[in-house]
């Protein structure tokens, strides 16, 4: 059932092109409108919402952080992302004009369930982005958009993460269309950018050998840092989480712009620092800013492990190790740049002899608060 792979996690990493393609399949009707899977939300309600709050935990919350960049950009609706366990206790401003999006692979994470219930009590509308059919969040939400990643067995989330980003993007595109933020041709262009992703994800998987080799050489590291800006920031957080949970190595993800505000003090000779470098064809100055962050840490002795897009020779000049992913519109890039980081954590943990599918102290679904 591992399909020839040594671990469920490795299989699930390789399932990712399919997970994204399946999550996209058949979603849009002839009028360009999104099909939700279960439950109906009045279009009037969706037209009148003035705020979106994503509630989720762990990796699912990082999918929410990625989605925030896209949904705000496309819809101009303010988006907050709350850890579900913090949400209830901060007395959040929630009312009938709030759309709460609960993201959960299992649909059984107790903190996320409690956040959904709290939001509904305040009159909010709740959409679940859930992987497990018939799970508690799927049943309790006002509507569901299923991620069709298939069962995720490994404790560490991989394909569910990509599917969560994909489904959140569909929701953002749907809202942009419904609320008139985008012309039909712009909506069609976004959907075709998404449709192009499974093949690009496959390409990342097909060219992943260099990251495996580097990972296997790093079993004795004690700390690894991850830097990203814009959508690369949540990718950095996810890369760090994967490494902590699988390899039991201290890892931290930072917004690259925060470096000078503290974290750069951690950089010392030979310290490995991953940097997610955005496409040079993306928003002006994003690429240059991140490259200057690479130079800053390297000047202080860091060993720079750079994820960059194919053809970015400038990035290669500042990298001790470079890992290429295909170029894509910036909002689509998390679906690619996170994959080398998943593989890195998997390989490093395997090299240390750890059980990557069942890391110590962790359960697949956290059903207690
Ligand atoms: C990390 C991981 C966890 C889950 C989190 C939420 O690899 O798997 O951080 O993402 O526990 O779980 P769900 O999505 O089931 O609510």
GROMACS .gro file of C-alpha atoms and ligand atoms in nm:
model
  385
    1UNK     CA    1   0.000   0.000   0.000
    2UNK     CA    2   0.305   0.225   0.011
    3UNK     CA    3   0.310   0.189  -0.367
    4UNK     CA    4   0.675   0.085  -0.379
    5UNK     CA    5   0.796   0.367  -0.154
    6UNK     CA    6   0.980   0.298   0.171
    7UNK     CA    7   0.753   0.524   0.373
    8UNK     CA    8   0.398   0.654   0.354
    9UNK     CA    9   0.538   1.004   0.366
   10UNK     CA   10   0.753   0.948   0.057
   11UNK     CA   11   0.452   0.804  -0.122
   12UNK     CA   12   0.239   1.099  -0.018
   13UNK     CA   13   0.503   1.347  -0.133
   14UNK     CA   14   0.487   1.175  -0.472
   15UNK     CA   15   0.105   1.181  -0.467
   16UNK     CA   16   0.112   1.560  -0.473
   17UNK     CA   17   0.060   1.621  -0.846
   18UNK     CA   18  -0.251   1.402  -0.823
   19UNK     CA   19  -0.369   1.560  -0.498
   20UNK     CA   20  -0.364   1.905  -0.658
   21UNK     CA   21  -0.515   1.787  -0.988
   22UNK     CA   22  -0.795   1.604  -0.808
   23UNK     CA   23  -0.868   1.904  -0.588
   24UNK     CA   24  -0.907   2.116  -0.902
   25UNK     CA   25  -1.108   1.871  -1.107
   26UNK     CA   26  -1.465   1.961  -1.197
   27UNK     CA   27  -1.483   2.256  -0.961
   28UNK     CA   28  -1.602   2.523  -1.194
   29UNK     CA   29  -1.941   2.523  -1.363
   30UNK     CA   30  -2.019   2.666  -1.708
   31UNK     CA   31  -2.060   3.015  -1.557
   32UNK     CA   32  -1.717   3.001  -1.399
   33UNK     CA   33  -1.869   2.953  -1.054
   34UNK     CA   34  -1.712   2.731  -0.790
   35UNK     CA   35  -1.897   2.419  -0.689
   36UNK     CA   36  -1.890   2.365  -0.313
   37UNK     CA   37  -1.924   2.002  -0.216
   38UNK     CA   38  -2.179   2.012   0.061
   39UNK     CA   39  -2.407   2.273   0.202
   40UNK     CA   40  -2.513   2.592   0.042
   41UNK     CA   41  -2.428   2.945   0.135
   42UNK     CA   42  -2.650   3.220   0.008
   43UNK     CA   43  -2.463   3.427  -0.250
   44UNK     CA   44  -2.601   3.736  -0.083
   45UNK     CA   45  -2.412   3.638   0.233
   46UNK     CA   46  -2.087   3.586   0.044
   47UNK     CA   47  -2.130   3.922  -0.130
   48UNK     CA   48  -2.174   4.101   0.200
   49UNK     CA   49  -1.890   3.955   0.404
   50UNK     CA   50  -1.633   4.214   0.505
   51UNK     CA   51  -1.370   3.992   0.661
   52UNK     CA   52  -1.233   3.640   0.634
   53UNK     CA   53  -1.074   3.459   0.926
   54UNK     CA   54  -0.890   3.136   0.860
   55UNK     CA   55  -0.877   2.907   1.163
   56UNK     CA   56  -0.644   2.606   1.162
   57UNK     CA   57  -0.350   2.444   1.341
   58UNK     CA   58   0.002   2.351   1.238
   59UNK     CA   59   0.061   2.289   0.871
   60UNK     CA   60  -0.301   2.371   0.789
   61UNK     CA   61  -0.249   2.716   0.942
   62UNK     CA   62   0.049   2.768   0.711
   63UNK     CA   63  -0.176   2.685   0.416
   64UNK     CA   64  -0.398   2.962   0.552
   65UNK     CA   65  -0.105   3.202   0.569
   66UNK     CA   66  -0.023   3.128   0.205
   67UNK     CA   67  -0.387   3.169   0.104
   68UNK     CA   68  -0.404   3.505   0.275
   69UNK     CA   69  -0.168   3.662   0.020
   70UNK     CA   70  -0.377   3.533  -0.268
   71UNK     CA   71  -0.725   3.595  -0.130
   72UNK     CA   72  -0.652   3.952  -0.021
   73UNK     CA   73  -0.485   4.025  -0.352
   74UNK     CA   74  -0.768   3.885  -0.561
   75UNK     CA   75  -1.071   3.989  -0.355
   76UNK     CA   76  -0.959   4.292  -0.152
   77UNK     CA   77  -1.132   4.131   0.148
   78UNK     CA   78  -0.915   4.152   0.461
   79UNK     CA   79  -0.798   3.807   0.570
   80UNK     CA   80  -0.677   3.710   0.916
   81UNK     CA   81  -0.522   3.377   0.997
   82UNK     CA   82  -0.566   3.251   1.350
   83UNK     CA   83  -0.432   2.946   1.518
   84UNK     CA   84  -0.759   2.779   1.615
   85UNK     CA   85  -0.655   2.744   1.978
   86UNK     CA   86  -0.579   3.115   2.005
   87UNK     CA   87  -0.890   3.227   1.822
   88UNK     CA   88  -1.146   3.169   2.092
   89UNK     CA   89  -0.940   3.316   2.369
   90UNK     CA   90  -0.865   3.649   2.209
   91UNK     CA   91  -1.229   3.757   2.194
   92UNK     CA   92  -1.217   3.792   1.814
   93UNK     CA   93  -1.438   4.037   1.631
   94UNK     CA   94  -1.675   3.800   1.452
   95UNK     CA   95  -2.025   3.869   1.325
   96UNK     CA   96  -2.268   3.785   1.046
   97UNK     CA   97  -2.040   3.960   0.798
   98UNK     CA   98  -1.747   3.734   0.883
   99UNK     CA   99  -1.656   3.433   0.674
  100UNK     CA  100  -1.460   3.181   0.877
  101UNK     CA  101  -1.260   2.928   0.676
  102UNK     CA  102  -1.164   2.623   0.882
  103UNK     CA  103  -0.878   2.429   0.724
  104UNK     CA  104  -0.819   2.076   0.849
  105UNK     CA  105  -0.692   1.756   0.694
  106UNK     CA  106  -0.862   1.531   0.949
  107UNK     CA  107  -1.164   1.746   1.016
  108UNK     CA  108  -1.130   1.621   1.373
  109UNK     CA  109  -0.878   1.862   1.528
  110UNK     CA  110  -1.057   1.959   1.847
  111UNK     CA  111  -0.921   2.314   1.861
  112UNK     CA  112  -1.040   2.380   1.508
  113UNK     CA  113  -1.381   2.227   1.582
  114UNK     CA  114  -1.416   2.454   1.886
  115UNK     CA  115  -1.317   2.757   1.678
  116UNK     CA  116  -1.586   2.668   1.423
  117UNK     CA  117  -1.848   2.641   1.695
  118UNK     CA  118  -1.743   2.970   1.849
  119UNK     CA  119  -1.763   3.145   1.512
  120UNK     CA  120  -2.108   3.003   1.441
  121UNK     CA  121  -2.234   3.118   1.779
  122UNK     CA  122  -2.130   3.471   1.682
  123UNK     CA  123  -2.328   3.445   1.359
  124UNK     CA  124  -2.037   3.388   1.121
  125UNK     CA  125  -2.064   3.172   0.811
  126UNK     CA  126  -1.819   2.882   0.811
  127UNK     CA  127  -1.665   2.709   0.513
  128UNK     CA  128  -1.463   2.396   0.585
  129UNK     CA  129  -1.162   2.307   0.372
  130UNK     CA  130  -1.137   1.948   0.482
  131UNK     CA  131  -0.981   1.628   0.352
  132UNK     CA  132  -1.182   1.367   0.537
  133UNK     CA  133  -1.534   1.301   0.413
  134UNK     CA  134  -1.802   1.317   0.678
  135UNK     CA  135  -1.564   1.439   0.950
  136UNK     CA  136  -1.688   1.665   1.228
  137UNK     CA  137  -1.580   1.991   1.064
  138UNK     CA  138  -1.724   1.877   0.731
  139UNK     CA  139  -2.057   1.812   0.902
  140UNK     CA  140  -2.070   2.123   1.115
  141UNK     CA  141  -1.952   2.382   0.863
  142UNK     CA  142  -2.214   2.566   0.656
  143UNK     CA  143  -2.042   2.442   0.342
  144UNK     CA  144  -1.743   2.227   0.257
  145UNK     CA  145  -1.479   2.243  -0.010
  146UNK     CA  146  -1.308   1.905   0.005
  147UNK     CA  147  -0.939   1.874  -0.060
  148UNK     CA  148  -0.918   1.556  -0.258
  149UNK     CA  149  -0.573   1.452  -0.141
  150UNK     CA  150  -0.684   1.100  -0.054
  151UNK     CA  151  -0.604   0.944   0.285
  152UNK     CA  152  -0.293   1.088   0.446
  153UNK     CA  153  -0.132   0.819   0.661
  154UNK     CA  154   0.205   0.970   0.756
  155UNK     CA  155   0.175   1.188   1.063
  156UNK     CA  156   0.353   1.476   0.892
  157UNK     CA  157   0.126   1.651   0.648
  158UNK     CA  158   0.246   1.689   0.288
  159UNK     CA  159  -0.010   1.632   0.014
  160UNK     CA  160  -0.289   1.771   0.233
  161UNK     CA  161  -0.093   2.098   0.256
  162UNK     CA  162  -0.073   2.139  -0.120
  163UNK     CA  163  -0.438   2.047  -0.156
  164UNK     CA  164  -0.534   2.298   0.115
  165UNK     CA  165  -0.355   2.578  -0.068
  166UNK     CA  166  -0.524   2.473  -0.392
  167UNK     CA  167  -0.873   2.465  -0.239
  168UNK     CA  168  -0.820   2.800  -0.064
  169UNK     CA  169  -0.714   2.950  -0.395
  170UNK     CA  170  -1.030   2.818  -0.559
  171UNK     CA  171  -1.230   2.984  -0.285
  172UNK     CA  172  -1.044   3.312  -0.341
  173UNK     CA  173  -1.101   3.298  -0.716
  174UNK     CA  174  -1.468   3.218  -0.659
  175UNK     CA  175  -1.513   3.514  -0.424
  176UNK     CA  176  -1.330   3.746  -0.667
  177UNK     CA  177  -1.565   3.638  -0.944
  178UNK     CA  178  -1.878   3.660  -0.731
  179UNK     CA  179  -1.796   4.004  -0.599
  180UNK     CA  180  -1.687   4.144  -0.933
  181UNK     CA  181  -1.322   4.200  -0.842
  182UNK     CA  182  -1.200   4.030  -1.157
  183UNK     CA  183  -1.308   4.013  -1.520
  184UNK     CA  184  -1.396   3.671  -1.660
  185UNK     CA  185  -1.073   3.656  -1.858
  186UNK     CA  186  -0.872   3.725  -1.543
  187UNK     CA  187  -1.058   3.447  -1.360
  188UNK     CA  188  -0.988   3.211  -1.649
  189UNK     CA  189  -0.619   3.308  -1.642
  190UNK     CA  190  -0.593   3.231  -1.269
  191UNK     CA  191  -0.764   2.896  -1.314
  192UNK     CA  192  -0.529   2.804  -1.593
  193UNK     CA  193  -0.229   2.901  -1.378
  194UNK     CA  194  -0.360   2.655  -1.119
  195UNK     CA  195  -0.420   2.390  -1.385
  196UNK     CA  196  -0.056   2.415  -1.488
  197UNK     CA  197   0.068   2.331  -1.139
  198UNK     CA  198   0.042   1.949  -1.125
  199UNK     CA  199   0.290   1.912  -1.413
  200UNK     CA  200   0.530   2.156  -1.246
  201UNK     CA  201   0.499   1.971  -0.915
  202UNK     CA  202   0.584   1.651  -1.099
  203UNK     CA  203   0.892   1.819  -1.238
  204UNK     CA  204   1.008   1.915  -0.887
  205UNK     CA  205   0.972   1.550  -0.784
  206UNK     CA  206   1.159   1.430  -1.092
  207UNK     CA  207   1.457   1.657  -1.021
  208UNK     CA  208   1.480   1.610  -0.643
  209UNK     CA  209   1.794   1.400  -0.620
  210UNK     CA  210   2.029   1.690  -0.528
  211UNK     CA  211   1.826   1.778  -0.216
  212UNK     CA  212   1.829   1.414  -0.106
  213UNK     CA  213   2.206   1.401  -0.133
  214UNK     CA  214   2.252   1.720   0.067
  215UNK     CA  215   2.000   1.609   0.331
  216UNK     CA  216   2.180   1.281   0.389
  217UNK     CA  217   2.504   1.470   0.450
  218UNK     CA  218   2.347   1.685   0.721
  219UNK     CA  219   2.243   1.429   0.983
  220UNK     CA  220   2.471   1.586   1.243
  221UNK     CA  221   2.334   1.939   1.221
  222UNK     CA  222   2.179   2.087   1.534
  223UNK     CA  223   2.003   2.392   1.396
  224UNK     CA  224   1.868   2.484   1.056
  225UNK     CA  225   1.714   2.821   0.974
  226UNK     CA  226   1.460   2.893   0.699
  227UNK     CA  227   1.399   3.235   0.547
  228UNK     CA  228   1.131   3.355   0.310
  229UNK     CA  229   0.948   3.669   0.214
  230UNK     CA  230   0.589   3.712   0.091
  231UNK     CA  231   0.449   3.361   0.021
  232UNK     CA  232   0.799   3.226   0.085
  233UNK     CA  233   0.754   3.314   0.452
  234UNK     CA  234   0.488   3.052   0.532
  235UNK     CA  235   0.688   2.807   0.319
  236UNK     CA  236   0.986   2.876   0.550
  237UNK     CA  237   0.764   2.809   0.853
  238UNK     CA  238   0.647   2.482   0.701
  239UNK     CA  239   1.003   2.375   0.613
  240UNK     CA  240   1.107   2.434   0.973
  241UNK     CA  241   0.808   2.247   1.113
  242UNK     CA  242   0.874   1.944   0.893
  243UNK     CA  243   1.235   1.929   1.011
  244UNK     CA  244   1.145   1.963   1.379
  245UNK     CA  245   0.880   1.698   1.376
  246UNK     CA  246   1.064   1.441   1.165
  247UNK     CA  247   1.432   1.487   1.242
  248UNK     CA  248   1.404   1.636   1.594
  249UNK     CA  249   1.639   1.913   1.488
  250UNK     CA  250   1.593   2.265   1.609
  251UNK     CA  251   1.461   2.459   1.314
  252UNK     CA  252   1.311   2.803   1.280
  253UNK     CA  253   1.138   2.981   0.998
  254UNK     CA  254   1.160   3.358   0.970
  255UNK     CA  255   1.029   3.632   0.751
  256UNK     CA  256   1.345   3.734   0.568
  257UNK     CA  257   1.275   4.100   0.644
  258UNK     CA  258   1.296   4.022   1.016
  259UNK     CA  259   1.659   3.914   0.994
  260UNK     CA  260   1.805   4.245   1.103
  261UNK     CA  261   1.552   4.273   1.384
  262UNK     CA  262   1.704   3.984   1.572
  263UNK     CA  263   1.743   3.646   1.405
  264UNK     CA  264   2.063   3.737   1.222
  265UNK     CA  265   2.235   3.710   1.561
  266UNK     CA  266   2.185   3.334   1.532
  267UNK     CA  267   2.393   3.313   1.215
  268UNK     CA  268   2.744   3.185   1.264
  269UNK     CA  269   3.009   3.000   1.065
  270UNK     CA  270   2.870   2.708   0.861
  271UNK     CA  271   2.518   2.737   1.001
  272UNK     CA  272   2.278   2.601   0.738
  273UNK     CA  273   2.025   2.859   0.624
  274UNK     CA  274   1.759   2.776   0.367
  275UNK     CA  275   1.634   3.073   0.170
  276UNK     CA  276   1.332   3.060  -0.056
  277UNK     CA  277   1.419   3.298  -0.338
  278UNK     CA  278   1.121   3.419  -0.541
  279UNK     CA  279   1.112   3.432  -0.918
  280UNK     CA  280   1.298   3.725  -1.077
  281UNK     CA  281   0.983   3.767  -1.289
  282UNK     CA  282   0.760   3.833  -0.989
  283UNK     CA  283   0.669   4.159  -0.814
  284UNK     CA  284   0.932   4.426  -0.845
  285UNK     CA  285   1.214   4.413  -0.590
  286UNK     CA  286   1.096   4.095  -0.418
  287UNK     CA  287   1.370   3.891  -0.582
  288UNK     CA  288   1.639   4.152  -0.516
  289UNK     CA  289   1.540   4.191  -0.151
  290UNK     CA  290   1.558   3.820  -0.080
  291UNK     CA  291   1.888   3.786  -0.264
  292UNK     CA  292   2.032   4.058  -0.046
  293UNK     CA  293   1.918   3.857   0.257
  294UNK     CA  294   2.108   3.559   0.118
  295UNK     CA  295   2.419   3.776   0.091
  296UNK     CA  296   2.372   3.909   0.444
  297UNK     CA  297   2.367   3.566   0.604
  298UNK     CA  298   2.644   3.437   0.384
  299UNK     CA  299   2.866   3.732   0.475
  300UNK     CA  300   2.831   3.611   0.835
  301UNK     CA  301   2.946   3.263   0.747
  302UNK     CA  302   2.615   3.084   0.686
  303UNK     CA  303   2.601   2.792   0.448
  304UNK     CA  304   2.324   2.903   0.213
  305UNK     CA  305   2.082   2.644   0.078
  306UNK     CA  306   1.880   2.827  -0.182
  307UNK     CA  307   1.551   2.728  -0.343
  308UNK     CA  308   1.521   2.930  -0.664
  309UNK     CA  309   1.349   2.911  -1.000
  310UNK     CA  310   1.515   2.745  -1.296
  311UNK     CA  311   1.743   2.982  -1.480
  312UNK     CA  312   1.806   3.213  -1.184
  313UNK     CA  313   2.183   3.233  -1.218
  314UNK     CA  314   2.207   3.531  -0.991
  315UNK     CA  315   2.068   3.324  -0.704
  316UNK     CA  316   2.316   3.049  -0.784
  317UNK     CA  317   2.605   3.291  -0.733
  318UNK     CA  318   2.508   3.347  -0.371
  319UNK     CA  319   2.422   2.986  -0.294
  320UNK     CA  320   2.640   2.718  -0.144
  321UNK     CA  321   2.378   2.470  -0.262
  322UNK     CA  322   2.103   2.552  -0.507
  323UNK     CA  323   1.781   2.362  -0.568
  324UNK     CA  324   1.572   2.462  -0.867
  325UNK     CA  325   1.198   2.455  -0.911
  326UNK     CA  326   1.008   2.556  -1.227
  327UNK     CA  327   0.913   2.920  -1.264
  328UNK     CA  328   0.551   3.012  -1.190
  329UNK     CA  329   0.345   3.319  -1.100
  330UNK     CA  330   0.452   3.418  -0.749
  331UNK     CA  331   0.129   3.318  -0.575
  332UNK     CA  332   0.157   2.968  -0.723
  333UNK     CA  333   0.517   2.911  -0.612
  334UNK     CA  334   0.448   2.771  -0.261
  335UNK     CA  335   0.308   2.461  -0.432
  336UNK     CA  336   0.660   2.406  -0.569
  337UNK     CA  337   0.909   2.554  -0.324
  338UNK     CA  338   0.782   2.359  -0.025
  339UNK     CA  339   0.852   2.024  -0.189
  340UNK     CA  340   1.233   2.028  -0.162
  341UNK     CA  341   1.186   2.115   0.206
  342UNK     CA  342   0.951   1.818   0.261
  343UNK     CA  343   1.202   1.590   0.090
  344UNK     CA  344   1.488   1.741   0.289
  345UNK     CA  345   1.318   1.664   0.621
  346UNK     CA  346   1.219   1.317   0.507
  347UNK     CA  347   1.570   1.227   0.392
  348UNK     CA  348   1.749   1.376   0.688
  349UNK     CA  349   1.521   1.197   0.935
  350UNK     CA  350   1.564   0.871   0.742
  351UNK     CA  351   1.941   0.915   0.748
  352UNK     CA  352   1.919   0.944   1.126
  353UNK     CA  353   1.724   0.621   1.136
  354UNK     CA  354   1.401   0.776   1.261
  355UNK     CA  355   1.052   0.655   1.186
  356UNK     CA  356   0.936   0.932   0.955
  357UNK     CA  357   0.580   0.808   0.935
  358UNK     CA  358   0.537   0.798   1.312
  359UNK     CA  359   0.754   1.064   1.474
  360UNK     CA  360   0.782   1.050   1.850
  361UNK     CA  361   0.520   1.222   2.066
  362UNK     CA  362   0.291   1.306   1.774
  363UNK     CA  363  -0.053   1.183   1.674
  364UNK     CA  364  -0.203   1.216   1.328
  365UNK     CA  365  -0.504   1.396   1.457
  366UNK     CA  366  -0.519   1.595   1.776
  367UNK     CA  367  -0.865   1.530   1.910
  368UNK     CA  368  -0.814   1.686   2.251
  369UNK     CA  369  -0.783   2.057   2.329
  370LIG     C1  370   0.234   1.880   1.062
  370LIG     C2  371   0.098   1.833   1.088
  370LIG     C3  372   0.015   1.908   1.186
  370LIG     C4  373  -0.128   1.923   1.135
  370LIG     C5  374  -0.218   1.986   1.242
  370LIG     C6  375  -0.359   2.009   1.193
  370LIG     O1  376   0.298   1.799   0.968
  370LIG     O2  377   0.055   1.736   1.032
  370LIG     O3  378   0.071   2.033   1.216
  370LIG     O4  379  -0.126   2.002   1.019
  370LIG     O5  380  -0.219   1.902   1.355
  370LIG     O6  381  -0.422   1.889   1.161
  370LIG     P1  382  -0.555   1.889   1.077
  370LIG     O7  383  -0.521   1.943   0.941
  370LIG     O8  384  -0.598   1.745   1.073
  370LIG     O9  385  -0.654   1.976   1.147
   0.00000   0.00000   0.00000
